Coordinates of C-alpha atoms in Angstrom, one line a residue:
M1 CA -7.7 29.3 14.9
R2 CA -8.7 26.6 12.7
C3 CA -9.0 27.2 8.8
A4 CA -10.0 25.1 5.9
L5 CA -8.2 25.3 2.8
I6 CA -9.8 24.4 -0.5
I7 CA -7.1 23.6 -3.1
A8 CA -6.4 22.7 -6.6
Y9 CA -3.5 21.0 -7.8
N10 CA -1.9 19.6 -10.9
G11 CA -0.5 16.3 -9.7
T12 CA 1.3 15.2 -12.6
N13 CA 5.0 16.0 -10.8
F14 CA 3.9 15.1 -7.2
L15 CA 4.7 11.9 -5.7
G16 CA 1.0 11.7 -4.5
S17 CA -0.8 14.1 -1.8
Q18 CA 0.4 12.6 1.3
S19 CA 3.4 13.6 3.2
Q20 CA 6.4 11.1 3.0
K21 CA 9.5 11.1 5.2
E22 CA 11.7 10.0 2.3
S23 CA 10.4 12.8 0.0
K24 CA 9.1 16.4 0.0
N25 CA 7.9 16.2 -3.3
T26 CA 4.0 15.6 -2.4
V27 CA 1.4 18.0 -2.4
L28 CA 1.2 18.4 1.3
G29 CA 5.0 18.7 1.6
A30 CA 5.0 21.5 -0.7
L31 CA 2.2 23.1 1.4
D32 CA 4.0 22.5 4.6
L33 CA 7.2 24.0 3.2
A34 CA 5.1 27.2 1.9
L35 CA 3.6 27.7 5.4
K36 CA 7.0 27.4 7.1
K37 CA 8.2 30.1 4.9
I38 CA 5.5 32.5 6.4
N39 CA 6.3 31.2 9.8
I40 CA 3.3 28.9 10.4
Q41 CA 4.1 25.5 12.0
T42 CA 1.1 23.4 11.9
K43 CA 0.0 20.1 11.3
I44 CA -2.0 19.5 7.5
V45 CA -4.8 17.3 7.6
A46 CA -6.5 16.6 4.2
S47 CA -9.7 14.9 3.7
G48 CA -8.0 12.0 1.9
R49 CA -4.9 11.0 -0.1
T50 CA -4.6 11.3 -3.8
D51 CA -2.1 9.0 -5.7
R52 CA 1.0 9.9 -7.8
G53 CA -0.1 11.7 -11.0
V54 CA -3.8 12.2 -9.7
H55 CA -5.1 16.0 -9.7
A56 CA -7.5 17.9 -7.7
T57 CA -10.0 20.6 -8.1
G58 CA -11.5 20.6 -4.7
Q59 CA -9.4 19.2 -2.2
V60 CA -9.8 20.2 1.5
C61 CA -7.2 20.3 4.2
H62 CA -7.5 22.0 7.7
I63 CA -4.6 24.0 9.7
D64 CA -4.3 25.6 12.9
V65 CA -2.8 29.2 12.6
P66 CA -1.9 32.0 14.8
Q67 CA -4.7 34.4 15.7
Y68 CA -2.7 37.1 14.1
W69 CA -3.6 35.7 10.8
S70 CA -7.2 36.5 11.3
D71 CA -7.1 38.5 8.1
I72 CA -7.8 35.6 5.9
T73 CA -7.2 37.4 2.6
K74 CA -3.9 38.3 3.7
L75 CA -3.0 34.8 4.7
E76 CA -4.5 33.7 1.3
H77 CA -2.2 36.0 -0.7
A78 CA 0.8 35.2 1.5
L79 CA 0.7 31.7 1.0
Q80 CA 0.0 31.6 -2.6
K81 CA 2.9 33.7 -3.2
V82 CA 5.3 31.1 -1.7
L83 CA 3.5 28.1 -3.1
P84 CA 4.5 26.2 -6.4
T85 CA 2.3 27.3 -9.7
S86 CA 1.0 23.5 -9.7
I87 CA -0.9 24.5 -6.3
L88 CA -3.7 26.9 -5.9
I89 CA -5.5 28.1 -2.9
K90 CA -9.0 28.6 -4.1
K91 CA -10.6 29.5 -0.8
I92 CA -9.4 29.7 2.9
K93 CA -12.3 30.1 5.4
V94 CA -12.1 30.1 9.2
V95 CA -14.1 27.1 10.6
D96 CA -14.9 25.5 14.1
D97 CA -12.3 24.1 16.2
T98 CA -13.8 20.7 15.9
F99 CA -14.0 20.6 12.2
H100 CA -11.7 17.8 10.6
A101 CA -11.0 17.7 6.9
R102 CA -11.0 13.9 7.0
Y103 CA -13.5 12.8 9.7
S104 CA -16.1 15.5 9.2
A105 CA -16.5 14.6 5.5
K106 CA -19.6 13.2 4.4
K107 CA -19.2 12.6 0.7
R108 CA -16.3 12.7 -1.8
V109 CA -16.7 13.3 -5.5
Y110 CA -14.3 12.2 -8.3
R111 CA -14.4 12.4 -12.0
Y112 CA -12.4 10.5 -14.5
I113 CA -11.7 12.2 -17.8
I114 CA -11.3 10.2 -21.2
K115 CA -10.8 11.3 -24.7
V116 CA -10.9 9.1 -27.8
G117 CA -8.0 9.6 -30.1
K118 CA -4.3 10.1 -30.4
S119 CA -2.6 11.7 -27.2
N120 CA -0.9 14.9 -27.6
P121 CA 1.7 16.6 -25.5
F122 CA -0.9 19.6 -24.4
E123 CA -3.4 17.3 -22.8
D124 CA -1.6 14.1 -21.9
D125 CA -0.8 14.9 -18.5
F126 CA -4.7 15.6 -17.8
I127 CA -6.7 13.3 -19.9
T128 CA -6.5 9.8 -20.5
F129 CA -6.6 8.9 -24.2
I130 CA -8.1 5.5 -25.7
D131 CA -8.7 4.2 -29.1
E132 CA -12.4 3.6 -28.7
I133 CA -15.3 3.7 -26.4
D134 CA -19.0 2.7 -26.4
L135 CA -20.4 5.6 -24.2
F136 CA -23.9 4.0 -24.1
E137 CA -22.5 0.8 -22.9
V138 CA -20.5 2.4 -20.1
Q139 CA -23.5 4.3 -19.1
K140 CA -25.3 1.0 -18.4
K141 CA -22.6 -0.7 -16.6
I142 CA -21.6 2.4 -14.1
K143 CA -25.0 2.1 -12.8
L144 CA -24.1 -1.2 -11.3
F145 CA -21.8 0.5 -8.8
Y146 CA -24.6 2.3 -7.0
G147 CA -25.1 1.0 -3.5
T148 CA -23.3 -0.5 -0.7
F149 CA -20.8 -3.2 -1.7
D150 CA -17.7 -4.6 -0.3
F151 CA -15.1 -3.3 -2.7
K152 CA -12.1 -5.6 -1.6
F153 CA -11.9 -6.8 -5.4
F154 CA -11.4 -3.2 -6.4
M155 CA -8.4 -2.4 -4.1
K156 CA -4.6 -2.2 -4.4
S157 CA -3.2 -4.6 -2.1
G158 CA -1.2 -3.6 0.8
S159 CA -3.9 -1.2 2.3
D160 CA -4.2 -1.2 6.0
I161 CA -7.6 -0.7 6.6
K162 CA -10.6 -1.9 8.8
S163 CA -13.3 -2.1 6.4
T164 CA -13.4 -2.5 2.6
T165 CA -17.3 -1.7 2.4
R166 CA -18.2 1.6 0.8
V167 CA -21.4 3.2 -0.3
I168 CA -21.7 4.8 -3.8
Y169 CA -24.3 7.2 -3.9
R170 CA -24.1 8.5 -7.6
A171 CA -22.1 7.0 -10.6
F172 CA -23.0 8.3 -14.1
A173 CA -20.9 9.0 -17.1
Y174 CA -21.7 11.7 -19.8
K175 CA -20.0 13.5 -22.8
H176 CA -18.7 17.0 -22.7
K177 CA -17.6 18.4 -25.9
D178 CA -14.7 15.9 -27.0
F179 CA -14.6 14.3 -23.4
I180 CA -16.2 11.3 -21.6
V181 CA -16.7 12.1 -18.0
L182 CA -17.2 9.3 -15.6
N183 CA -18.4 10.8 -12.1
F184 CA -18.3 8.9 -8.9
E185 CA -19.7 9.9 -5.4
A186 CA -19.3 8.0 -2.2
N187 CA -18.9 8.2 1.4
G188 CA -15.3 7.1 0.8
F189 CA -12.7 5.2 -1.8
L190 CA -10.2 2.4 -1.2
R191 CA -6.7 2.7 -2.6
T192 CA -6.7 2.9 -6.4
Q193 CA -10.6 1.8 -6.2
I194 CA -12.0 4.4 -8.8
R195 CA -9.0 3.6 -11.2
L196 CA -9.8 -0.2 -10.9
M197 CA -13.6 0.6 -11.4
V198 CA -12.6 2.7 -14.6
G199 CA -10.5 -0.2 -16.0
A200 CA -13.3 -2.6 -15.2
L201 CA -15.9 -0.4 -17.3
L202 CA -13.3 -0.4 -20.1
S203 CA -12.7 -3.9 -20.0
L204 CA -15.3 -6.1 -18.2
N205 CA -18.8 -6.9 -19.3
K206 CA -21.7 -6.5 -17.0
D207 CA -21.6 -9.9 -15.4
E208 CA -17.8 -9.7 -14.8
I209 CA -18.4 -6.6 -13.2
L210 CA -21.2 -8.1 -10.8
D211 CA -18.8 -11.1 -10.1
Q212 CA -16.2 -8.4 -8.8
L213 CA -19.1 -6.4 -6.5
E214 CA -20.2 -9.6 -5.1
C215 CA -16.7 -10.9 -4.5
R216 CA -17.5 -14.2 -6.5
V217 CA -14.6 -13.9 -9.0
K218 CA -11.5 -11.5 -9.4
H219 CA -11.0 -10.7 -12.8
K220 CA -7.6 -9.5 -14.1
I221 CA -8.2 -5.4 -14.3
K222 CA -5.6 -3.0 -15.3
P223 CA -6.1 0.1 -13.3
A224 CA -6.8 3.2 -15.5
K225 CA -4.1 5.6 -15.6
S226 CA -3.9 8.2 -12.9
N227 CA -3.6 11.3 -15.1
G228 CA -7.3 11.2 -15.9
L229 CA -8.4 11.2 -12.3
Y230 CA -9.8 14.4 -10.3
L231 CA -10.8 14.8 -6.9
S232 CA -13.6 17.2 -7.5
K233 CA -15.3 18.0 -4.2
I234 CA -15.6 17.3 -0.6
K235 CA -19.2 17.5 0.9
Y236 CA -19.5 18.2 4.7

């Protein structure tokens, strides 16, 4: 029986989401350990990976479980009981055996949260603090990312992928209370792509961003911190 898990997690103390041979301190490592505690041996497939310190409010994974776990509510309660408090099972649902958390996904939505001012110990793990921001300028520049581009200049080196072209369906910025929220929706993202795009929005002008998008000039960009980034939703 194949199940889709919609999970949220605080990525602060995890070394990313993907399982690693040298460390169990990952989101999927913790989920795998919890499943084994309730006698479920299965491969966990996530919609995509998040880097160290990145959070999620709507990550999706699929697992195959024995039929005796057909009571999904019971499975959810049993699994949540043995998971660390930094991981929340938002929902478990039975899906078709052909469902694949990664390859069935059509769109991925991320949000990046910024706040102007001095950091504090109650928010620092979840928000990127900066000294100042021109929201109007950011709102104009973020629209440059709409469309299909080769994002090879917005990618961390060392990635082993076939294509660096991605489609950005939506990219916008808005203010919510004291926070500036940057929203990106695409068919997929490259490694560190969003953090580099945010870094570009905060440090480059319009022409420099276009240089990068059109692969003419690669400007020096410092990736935005991981703590402000959230995987918000996977659309199927």
